[in-house]
XYZ file of C-alpha atoms in Angstrom:
553
model
C -103.001 -76.582 134.287
C -103.411 -77.588 130.652
C -100.557 -75.241 129.681
C -98.320 -76.804 132.349
C -99.090 -80.276 131.035
C -98.220 -79.205 127.483
C -94.812 -77.852 128.515
C -94.187 -80.888 130.730
C -94.855 -83.113 127.712
C -92.475 -81.077 125.535
C -89.767 -81.205 128.213
C -90.101 -84.987 128.518
C -89.886 -85.340 124.718
C -86.762 -83.175 124.574
C -85.090 -84.967 127.502
C -85.877 -88.345 125.926
C -84.464 -87.049 122.649
C -81.144 -86.173 124.325
C -80.832 -89.475 126.181
C -81.716 -91.496 123.110
C -79.123 -89.680 121.029
C -76.294 -90.939 123.242
C -77.319 -94.556 122.809
C -77.116 -94.816 119.008
C -74.009 -96.436 117.564
C -72.487 -94.611 114.840
C -69.419 -91.672 109.169
C -69.154 -88.229 108.100
C -71.136 -85.058 107.379
C -70.462 -82.481 104.688
C -67.910 -79.918 105.942
C -67.496 -81.799 109.208
C -64.592 -81.783 111.647
C -63.038 -84.700 109.793
C -63.269 -82.890 106.460
C -61.487 -79.854 107.897
C -58.463 -82.112 108.313
C -58.841 -83.546 104.814
C -58.933 -80.072 103.294
C -55.975 -78.949 105.379
C -53.997 -81.878 103.986
C -55.133 -80.865 100.457
C -53.765 -77.372 101.127
C -50.364 -79.004 101.622
C -50.698 -81.276 98.581
C -50.750 -84.443 100.707
C -54.160 -85.514 99.387
C -56.288 -84.560 96.381
C -59.820 -83.224 96.639
C -62.412 -85.646 95.264
C -64.478 -82.761 93.777
C -63.895 -79.496 91.928
C -66.892 -77.283 92.703
C -69.973 -79.439 93.394
C -69.959 -81.088 96.827
C -72.397 -83.437 98.478
C -71.836 -86.105 101.095
C -71.609 -88.871 98.502
C -69.105 -86.847 96.421
C -66.790 -86.274 99.407
C -64.951 -89.595 99.402
C -61.380 -88.729 100.353
C -58.612 -91.190 99.526
C -55.486 -91.055 101.657
C -52.528 -93.349 101.142
C -52.040 -95.515 104.224
C -48.325 -94.659 104.225
C -48.955 -90.899 104.400
C -47.973 -89.361 107.731
C -50.235 -86.545 108.879
C -51.150 -84.910 112.211
C -54.337 -86.864 112.827
C -52.938 -90.366 112.687
C -55.252 -91.625 115.404
C -58.260 -91.642 113.053
C -58.900 -93.739 109.991
C -59.326 -90.859 107.547
C -59.013 -92.835 104.325
C -62.336 -93.797 102.748
C -62.132 -95.515 99.379
C -65.094 -95.915 97.043
C -65.708 -99.621 96.483
C -65.647 -101.276 93.078
C -68.947 -101.902 91.322
C -68.779 -105.636 91.878
C -68.228 -105.292 95.614
C -70.835 -104.966 98.321
C -70.031 -102.716 101.207
C -71.952 -101.232 104.131
C -70.839 -98.545 106.552
C -72.327 -96.765 109.526
C -72.081 -92.984 109.578
C -70.822 -91.070 112.566
C -73.590 -90.405 115.059
C -73.334 -86.763 116.056
C -75.220 -84.907 118.769
C -75.026 -81.106 118.787
C -76.455 -78.720 121.381
C -76.205 -74.924 121.512
C -77.528 -72.088 123.645
C -78.151 -68.490 122.499
C -78.714 -65.926 125.233
C -80.371 -63.129 123.236
C -80.974 -63.780 119.517
C -80.954 -66.559 116.891
C -77.347 -67.234 115.848
C -75.886 -70.053 113.733
C -75.562 -71.110 110.091
C -74.637 -73.997 107.777
C -76.460 -76.422 110.072
C -79.137 -77.952 107.826
C -82.690 -77.970 109.153
C -81.660 -76.884 112.653
C -82.973 -73.421 113.614
C -80.614 -72.027 116.251
C -83.011 -69.587 117.890
C -82.794 -67.967 121.280
C -82.494 -70.569 124.048
C -81.514 -74.230 123.763
C -81.109 -75.894 120.360
C -80.139 -79.470 119.602
C -79.789 -81.832 116.666
C -78.791 -85.408 116.089
C -77.725 -87.067 112.860
C -76.463 -90.502 111.944
C -77.223 -93.282 109.508
C -76.030 -96.038 107.219
C -74.668 -96.356 103.683
C -74.748 -99.255 101.248
C -72.579 -99.550 98.128
C -72.633 -102.370 95.619
C -72.953 -103.044 91.892
C -72.930 -99.332 91.112
C -75.742 -98.575 93.570
C -75.243 -96.199 96.486
C -77.947 -96.004 99.129
C -77.590 -93.523 101.985
C -79.966 -92.966 104.883
C -78.798 -90.129 107.130
C -81.648 -88.015 108.556
C -81.456 -85.085 110.975
C -83.717 -84.517 113.970
C -83.544 -81.117 115.633
C -85.120 -79.190 118.492
C -85.391 -75.424 119.077
C -86.568 -73.870 122.325
C -87.337 -70.766 120.255
C -87.637 -68.199 123.052
C -88.947 -64.714 122.368
C -86.586 -61.832 121.578
C -86.873 -58.243 120.460
C -87.251 -58.332 116.685
C -88.461 -55.923 113.996
C -92.025 -55.449 112.758
C -92.417 -57.666 109.662
C -92.768 -56.067 106.235
C -96.079 -57.872 105.593
C -98.286 -56.039 108.083
C -101.163 -53.996 106.607
C -100.107 -54.784 103.061
C -103.133 -55.397 100.846
C -101.081 -56.516 97.820
C -100.448 -59.966 99.316
C -102.694 -62.377 101.192
C -100.295 -62.978 104.048
C -101.098 -65.150 107.013
C -101.313 -63.904 110.565
C -98.116 -65.856 111.227
C -96.297 -63.837 108.561
C -97.631 -60.613 110.053
C -96.203 -61.643 113.434
C -92.947 -63.422 112.605
C -92.038 -62.720 108.950
C -89.025 -61.012 107.393
C -88.710 -57.267 107.930
C -86.706 -56.470 104.794
C -89.037 -56.936 101.844
C -92.590 -58.257 101.735
C -91.894 -60.961 99.157
C -89.436 -63.266 100.900
C -89.978 -66.270 103.157
C -87.346 -65.747 105.854
C -89.088 -65.584 109.269
C -87.304 -63.805 112.074
C -88.820 -66.299 114.503
C -90.516 -69.628 113.819
C -93.638 -69.149 115.885
C -93.849 -68.626 119.621
C -93.402 -72.190 120.891
C -90.613 -74.793 121.072
C -90.613 -77.198 118.131
C -89.028 -80.321 116.661
C -88.034 -80.792 112.987
C -87.510 -84.062 111.170
C -85.440 -83.714 108.004
C -84.342 -86.452 105.606
C -80.882 -84.892 105.653
C -78.170 -86.465 103.500
C -80.300 -89.392 102.306
C -80.483 -90.637 98.714
C -80.332 -93.544 96.283
C -77.821 -93.258 93.444
C -76.423 -95.229 90.515
C -72.806 -94.705 89.417
C -71.065 -96.047 86.318
C -67.413 -95.011 86.400
C -67.831 -91.239 86.985
C -71.296 -90.882 85.445
C -73.930 -90.620 88.142
C -77.675 -90.202 88.597
C -79.446 -89.990 91.935
C -82.614 -89.068 93.744
C -82.680 -87.868 97.328
C -82.128 -84.944 99.653
C -78.357 -84.605 100.051
C -77.202 -81.037 100.752
C -75.300 -79.264 97.984
C -72.341 -76.949 98.611
C -71.297 -74.974 95.520
C -67.971 -73.235 95.133
C -64.781 -72.840 97.196
C -66.116 -70.575 99.988
C -65.644 -71.815 103.555
C -68.204 -69.605 105.330
C -70.566 -67.935 102.836
C -71.072 -69.628 99.456
C -73.451 -67.408 97.486
C -75.517 -69.761 95.328
C -75.962 -72.896 97.438
C -74.939 -74.192 100.872
C -76.168 -76.599 103.553
C -77.656 -73.745 105.596
C -81.329 -74.622 104.936
C -83.365 -77.817 105.346
C -82.838 -80.292 102.540
C -85.265 -80.765 99.642
C -86.088 -83.684 97.283
C -84.172 -83.526 94.005
C -83.134 -85.517 90.951
C -79.584 -84.949 89.749
C -77.377 -86.342 87.005
C -73.943 -85.627 85.643
C -70.260 -86.470 85.805
C -68.170 -86.505 88.950
C -64.568 -85.284 88.812
C -63.266 -86.892 85.619
C -59.802 -86.778 83.973
C -59.956 -85.787 80.282
C -57.482 -87.220 77.807
C -57.382 -86.448 74.072
C -57.870 -89.775 72.228
C -54.984 -91.227 70.219
C -52.644 -88.403 71.313
C -52.986 -89.571 74.910
C -52.735 -85.990 76.173
C -54.141 -85.361 79.621
C -55.639 -81.858 79.563
C -57.181 -81.702 83.028
C -60.307 -82.629 84.975
C -63.941 -81.696 84.450
C -67.055 -81.942 86.589
C -70.665 -81.311 85.533
C -73.993 -81.649 87.355
C -77.625 -80.739 86.679
C -80.508 -81.089 89.119
C -84.217 -80.408 89.606
C -85.597 -79.957 93.127
C -88.816 -79.340 95.073
C -88.701 -76.319 97.398
C -91.283 -75.669 100.100
C -92.684 -72.598 101.821
C -92.603 -72.243 105.595
C -95.705 -71.895 107.760
C -94.898 -68.204 108.252
C -95.623 -66.817 104.799
C -98.855 -66.283 102.835
C -102.250 -68.036 102.840
C -102.090 -69.006 99.156
C -101.754 -72.806 99.048
C -101.269 -72.777 95.265
C -97.738 -71.341 95.594
C -96.451 -73.432 98.506
C -93.793 -75.099 96.335
C -91.240 -73.944 93.777
C -89.085 -75.778 91.266
C -85.348 -75.226 91.536
C -83.343 -76.014 88.402
C -79.562 -76.039 88.765
C -76.468 -76.529 86.660
C -72.808 -76.590 87.631
C -69.725 -77.032 85.431
C -66.052 -76.884 86.434
C -62.663 -77.382 84.823
C -59.231 -77.858 86.367
C -56.409 -77.663 83.775
C -53.231 -79.701 83.932
C -49.557 -78.893 83.477
C -48.432 -75.331 84.319
C -51.888 -74.331 85.585
C -52.277 -77.310 87.888
C -54.020 -76.189 91.048
C -56.391 -73.840 89.201
C -60.140 -74.547 89.154
C -62.686 -72.437 87.297
C -66.405 -73.011 87.095
C -69.904 -71.648 86.699
C -73.000 -72.265 88.807
C -76.545 -71.454 87.708
C -79.830 -71.742 89.603
C -83.352 -70.881 88.484
C -86.541 -70.819 90.571
C -89.924 -71.384 88.912
C -93.432 -71.894 90.217
C -93.959 -75.614 90.725
C -97.088 -75.785 88.548
C -94.917 -74.606 85.629
C -92.583 -77.615 85.971
C -90.488 -77.811 82.829
C -87.367 -79.925 82.269
C -86.382 -77.608 79.403
C -85.417 -75.022 82.017
C -81.955 -76.545 82.009
C -81.444 -75.055 78.533
C -82.286 -71.586 79.856
C -79.428 -72.039 82.312
C -77.049 -72.508 79.395
C -77.802 -68.953 78.203
C -74.842 -66.850 79.404
C -76.973 -63.658 79.459
C -79.462 -65.232 81.920
C -82.395 -64.679 79.555
C -85.348 -67.083 79.671
C -86.742 -68.383 76.391
C -89.618 -70.601 77.555
C -91.536 -68.227 79.844
C -92.637 -64.619 79.911
C -90.705 -61.604 81.112
C -88.993 -62.192 84.435
C -91.199 -65.189 85.273
C -88.144 -67.102 86.487
C -85.803 -66.077 89.252
C -82.213 -66.738 88.191
C -78.868 -66.518 89.935
C -75.439 -67.330 88.568
C -71.886 -67.284 89.822
C -68.418 -67.739 88.397
C -65.972 -69.458 90.734
C -62.199 -69.455 90.794
C -59.701 -71.098 93.106
C -55.952 -71.514 92.850
C -54.168 -73.934 95.153
C -50.392 -73.608 95.643
C -49.500 -76.709 97.711
C -45.775 -75.972 97.445
C -46.285 -72.988 99.752
C -49.526 -74.111 101.409
C -51.675 -71.290 100.016
C -55.087 -71.089 98.344
C -56.874 -68.086 96.853
C -60.570 -68.329 95.937
C -63.290 -66.088 94.551
C -66.997 -66.325 93.723
C -68.680 -63.556 91.724
C -72.454 -63.700 91.313
C -75.477 -61.963 89.782
C -79.156 -62.407 90.526
C -80.663 -60.911 87.395
C -80.412 -61.074 83.604
C -79.016 -58.422 81.307
C -82.433 -57.128 80.262
C -81.446 -55.753 76.871
C -78.987 -58.505 75.985
C -75.331 -57.901 75.299
C -75.759 -54.101 75.363
C -77.204 -54.281 78.861
C -74.182 -56.321 79.910
C -71.820 -53.733 78.441
C -73.659 -50.822 80.069
C -73.669 -52.305 83.560
C -71.840 -55.624 83.964
C -71.974 -55.259 87.760
C -75.772 -55.013 87.957
C -77.051 -57.007 91.015
C -73.573 -58.370 91.711
C -72.397 -60.124 94.870
C -69.067 -61.703 95.747
C -67.075 -63.813 98.179
C -63.278 -63.475 98.252
C -61.070 -65.636 100.439
C -57.659 -67.067 101.088
C -56.045 -69.778 103.212
C -52.406 -70.201 104.309
C -50.822 -72.980 106.300
C -48.317 -72.222 109.058
C -46.076 -75.150 109.998
C -44.663 -74.960 113.504
C -43.419 -78.554 113.620
C -44.639 -82.030 112.691
C -47.051 -82.100 115.618
C -48.539 -78.580 115.424
C -49.661 -77.038 112.160
C -51.892 -74.018 111.626
C -54.190 -72.527 108.997
C -55.031 -68.835 108.566
C -58.371 -68.143 106.829
C -59.683 -64.809 105.529
C -63.080 -64.527 103.807
C -64.982 -61.399 102.703
C -68.561 -61.477 101.383
C -70.785 -58.716 100.020
C -74.486 -59.282 99.226
C -75.697 -55.671 99.240
C -77.850 -54.363 96.393
C -75.982 -52.427 93.726
C -76.512 -48.681 93.523
C -78.943 -48.538 90.583
C -81.650 -49.930 92.866
C -81.805 -46.515 94.515
C -83.638 -45.429 91.362
C -85.676 -48.593 90.847
C -88.018 -50.742 92.873
C -86.204 -51.751 96.079
C -85.165 -55.379 96.334
C -82.377 -57.509 97.747
C -80.113 -60.260 96.378
C -82.150 -63.282 97.490
C -85.611 -61.810 96.692
C -87.912 -61.844 93.649
C -91.293 -60.192 93.039
C -92.880 -63.246 91.322
C -91.171 -66.171 93.067
C -92.253 -64.558 96.298
C -90.543 -66.927 98.724
C -87.157 -65.856 97.377
C -83.983 -67.920 97.570
C -85.172 -69.988 100.544
C -86.447 -73.415 101.503
C -88.802 -73.888 104.460
C -87.955 -70.396 105.681
C -84.132 -70.566 105.662
C -81.586 -69.219 103.169
C -80.368 -71.686 100.521
C -77.223 -69.633 99.889
C -75.213 -67.627 102.402
C -76.381 -68.204 105.939
C -75.628 -64.553 106.713
C -78.726 -63.667 104.713
C -79.508 -61.134 102.024
C -78.450 -57.507 101.749
C -75.442 -57.493 104.056
C -71.713 -58.110 104.171
C -69.271 -60.190 106.172
C -65.557 -60.097 107.010
C -64.090 -63.193 108.665
C -60.594 -63.834 110.042
C -59.746 -67.121 111.694
C -56.777 -69.211 112.773
C -56.929 -72.959 113.364
C -54.219 -74.958 115.108
C -54.267 -78.655 114.159
C -52.644 -81.274 116.330
C -52.727 -85.049 116.684
C -55.875 -85.239 118.765
C -57.884 -82.457 117.146
C -57.808 -78.714 116.627
C -58.414 -75.364 118.304
C -59.601 -72.281 116.428
C -59.968 -68.564 117.111
C -61.955 -66.207 114.905
C -63.311 -62.693 114.648
C -66.133 -61.780 112.289
C -67.916 -58.543 111.493
C -71.283 -58.746 109.725
C -73.374 -55.918 108.321
C -76.896 -57.298 108.711
C -79.243 -56.533 105.799
C -78.076 -53.031 104.957
C -80.564 -53.129 102.075
C -83.352 -52.739 104.627
C -81.894 -49.422 105.755
C -81.376 -48.180 102.198
C -84.964 -48.939 101.200
C -86.961 -48.443 104.409
C -87.729 -44.827 103.393
C -88.100 -45.553 99.683
C -91.367 -43.625 99.339
C -90.131 -40.591 101.267
C -88.334 -37.536 99.835
C -84.635 -37.944 99.231
C -83.865 -35.369 101.929
C -85.495 -37.629 104.522
C -84.407 -40.972 103.109
C -81.101 -41.140 105.009
C -82.349 -39.470 108.158
C -81.289 -42.496 110.214
C -78.253 -43.624 108.224
C -76.294 -43.921 111.456
C -78.586 -46.773 112.500
C -76.852 -49.481 110.484
C -77.140 -52.864 112.194
C -73.967 -54.933 112.690
C -72.620 -57.975 114.530
C -69.077 -58.189 115.862
C -68.306 -61.753 116.959
C -65.344 -63.316 118.761
C -65.251 -67.097 118.935
C -63.311 -70.151 120.079
C -63.908 -73.599 118.544
C -62.358 -76.861 119.720
C -62.421 -80.459 118.611
C -60.817 -83.225 120.648
C -60.552 -86.857 119.640
C -60.944 -88.501 123.062
C -59.969 -91.855 121.649
C -60.066 -93.459 118.208
C -63.862 -93.669 118.023
C -65.089 -90.813 120.174
C -64.929 -87.038 119.543
C -65.943 -84.003 121.591
C -66.381 -80.535 120.126
C -67.260 -77.218 121.745
C -67.618 -73.553 120.881
C -68.024 -70.228 122.663
C -68.979 -67.112 120.697
C -69.537 -63.615 122.046
C -71.395 -61.235 119.714
C -71.730 -57.504 120.169
C -74.987 -56.457 118.501
C -75.023 -52.848 117.338
C -78.456 -51.305 116.678
C -80.349 -54.623 116.943
C -83.643 -53.075 115.753
C -82.235 -50.198 113.662
C -83.208 -47.804 116.424
C -80.674 -45.419 117.955
C -82.634 -45.531 121.228
C -81.713 -49.217 121.543
C -78.128 -49.071 120.372
C -76.402 -52.103 121.893
C -77.074 -55.664 122.921
C -75.019 -58.831 123.204
C -75.439 -62.524 122.560
C -73.532 -65.337 124.228
C -73.559 -68.603 122.312
C -72.172 -71.801 123.794
C -72.309 -75.163 122.047
C -71.124 -78.677 122.741
C -71.295 -81.856 120.759
C -70.235 -85.457 120.804
C -69.901 -88.012 118.066
C -69.053 -91.648 117.718
C -66.722 -92.293 114.792
C -66.887 -95.582 112.937
């Protein structure tokens, strides 16, 4: 009876949550449906992106000339940043999202929401104030996960005396390596999550900015799998400062040489409840730096940049870590050998608006050179990962315009790890939680050790868009390479035919019902090959359906 009452209470809470979410009056989330239209217009040269490489909600203020004619004329897409001596307040779009997974957790780039098996839902909305250089944003996210049981793999932590792992880690933790906080399941009960989301307070003088808050960061040009940082995980508190996209002109000569963008930040990462029992390491310091340059003249449309992130134990908090990020060889000067977990990427994108085409690339490493410049010469591709993509518009007529997107990502360990201690791109043996926050990946939502190939086509029209896609994902191939690490080489690849993979086919739709109301939906079918790396259980499938509504101010 007590168990029935508990589930009745949770059902009432969830039902109330859904009803309440429809009653809130509602602007815009990072990489939202609205921004897909903005970026499609940028592909054609109709508008200019407000950022180069570093994106947050407050940096994504798109300016569209009121006289510009574009397919989505029914919405007020233009959002201009107010002058410092003005006071302005806006209400953000209120958005309710609900999904259902039939067999496994499936979903990424969704903030704190954990899209486990069963019903999942989130709601976000808020307000923004701008005036006298101050920007205040309050835009939290509340989410629910039914979190039903599914057939997952025995965690790597079990019976391991080297780490004081909790019983929760032994039951639900990651199966790949023992030192990473990426649970396969978040407990065995439904749960709610409150996240501060894209909330912050910021001061801006011209393009110089400093802020404190929890806004999600998206680094680089990737559309599906950015390597260093995305909005896939719950947000975390951070202090950031730098320069937003800024034109650079040589004094006296009055020569415009292009645009720059630079940002540094320090953040507070947290461990999930499904890792170890050591309370002294529950938090890590993340130190980040991003710099980008877009030249003018003949190279207009080109953007190049570098992103650096370093994870340190929180009790070793040190602002000087930003200077370690300036070392191009990823060597740390202020701590001992390998005490800091570093990742870096170089980004490149070239936009050709005259033909509606963009090519982009992110190349990353997760380790230093060891022996300096000679180590770099010997093996420049040590611990590398990459994302390569391209977009092309297809104009049918003024009312129907399409975009073709191809993106390929590889996060598998490089070959030298066959002769060294096994690891994976988002893991570290000292910063034991790895590249995660509260149990979810900070970078690519596909996770560590795998690869992804994505092909999609989106048709834009006046009232919205419809999209088709196919995606193949190799899920954590590193686990298969290293699962027999201690066995003889002759036995190591005994089950090499047991690679795990997803093959997904999906349809996404967004329809602007009228000027202030939008409806979006998605259906994805995923063929799961070798779901538990066991040839006796070769195939499974997952059906994911989602629906959402939002009120647009």
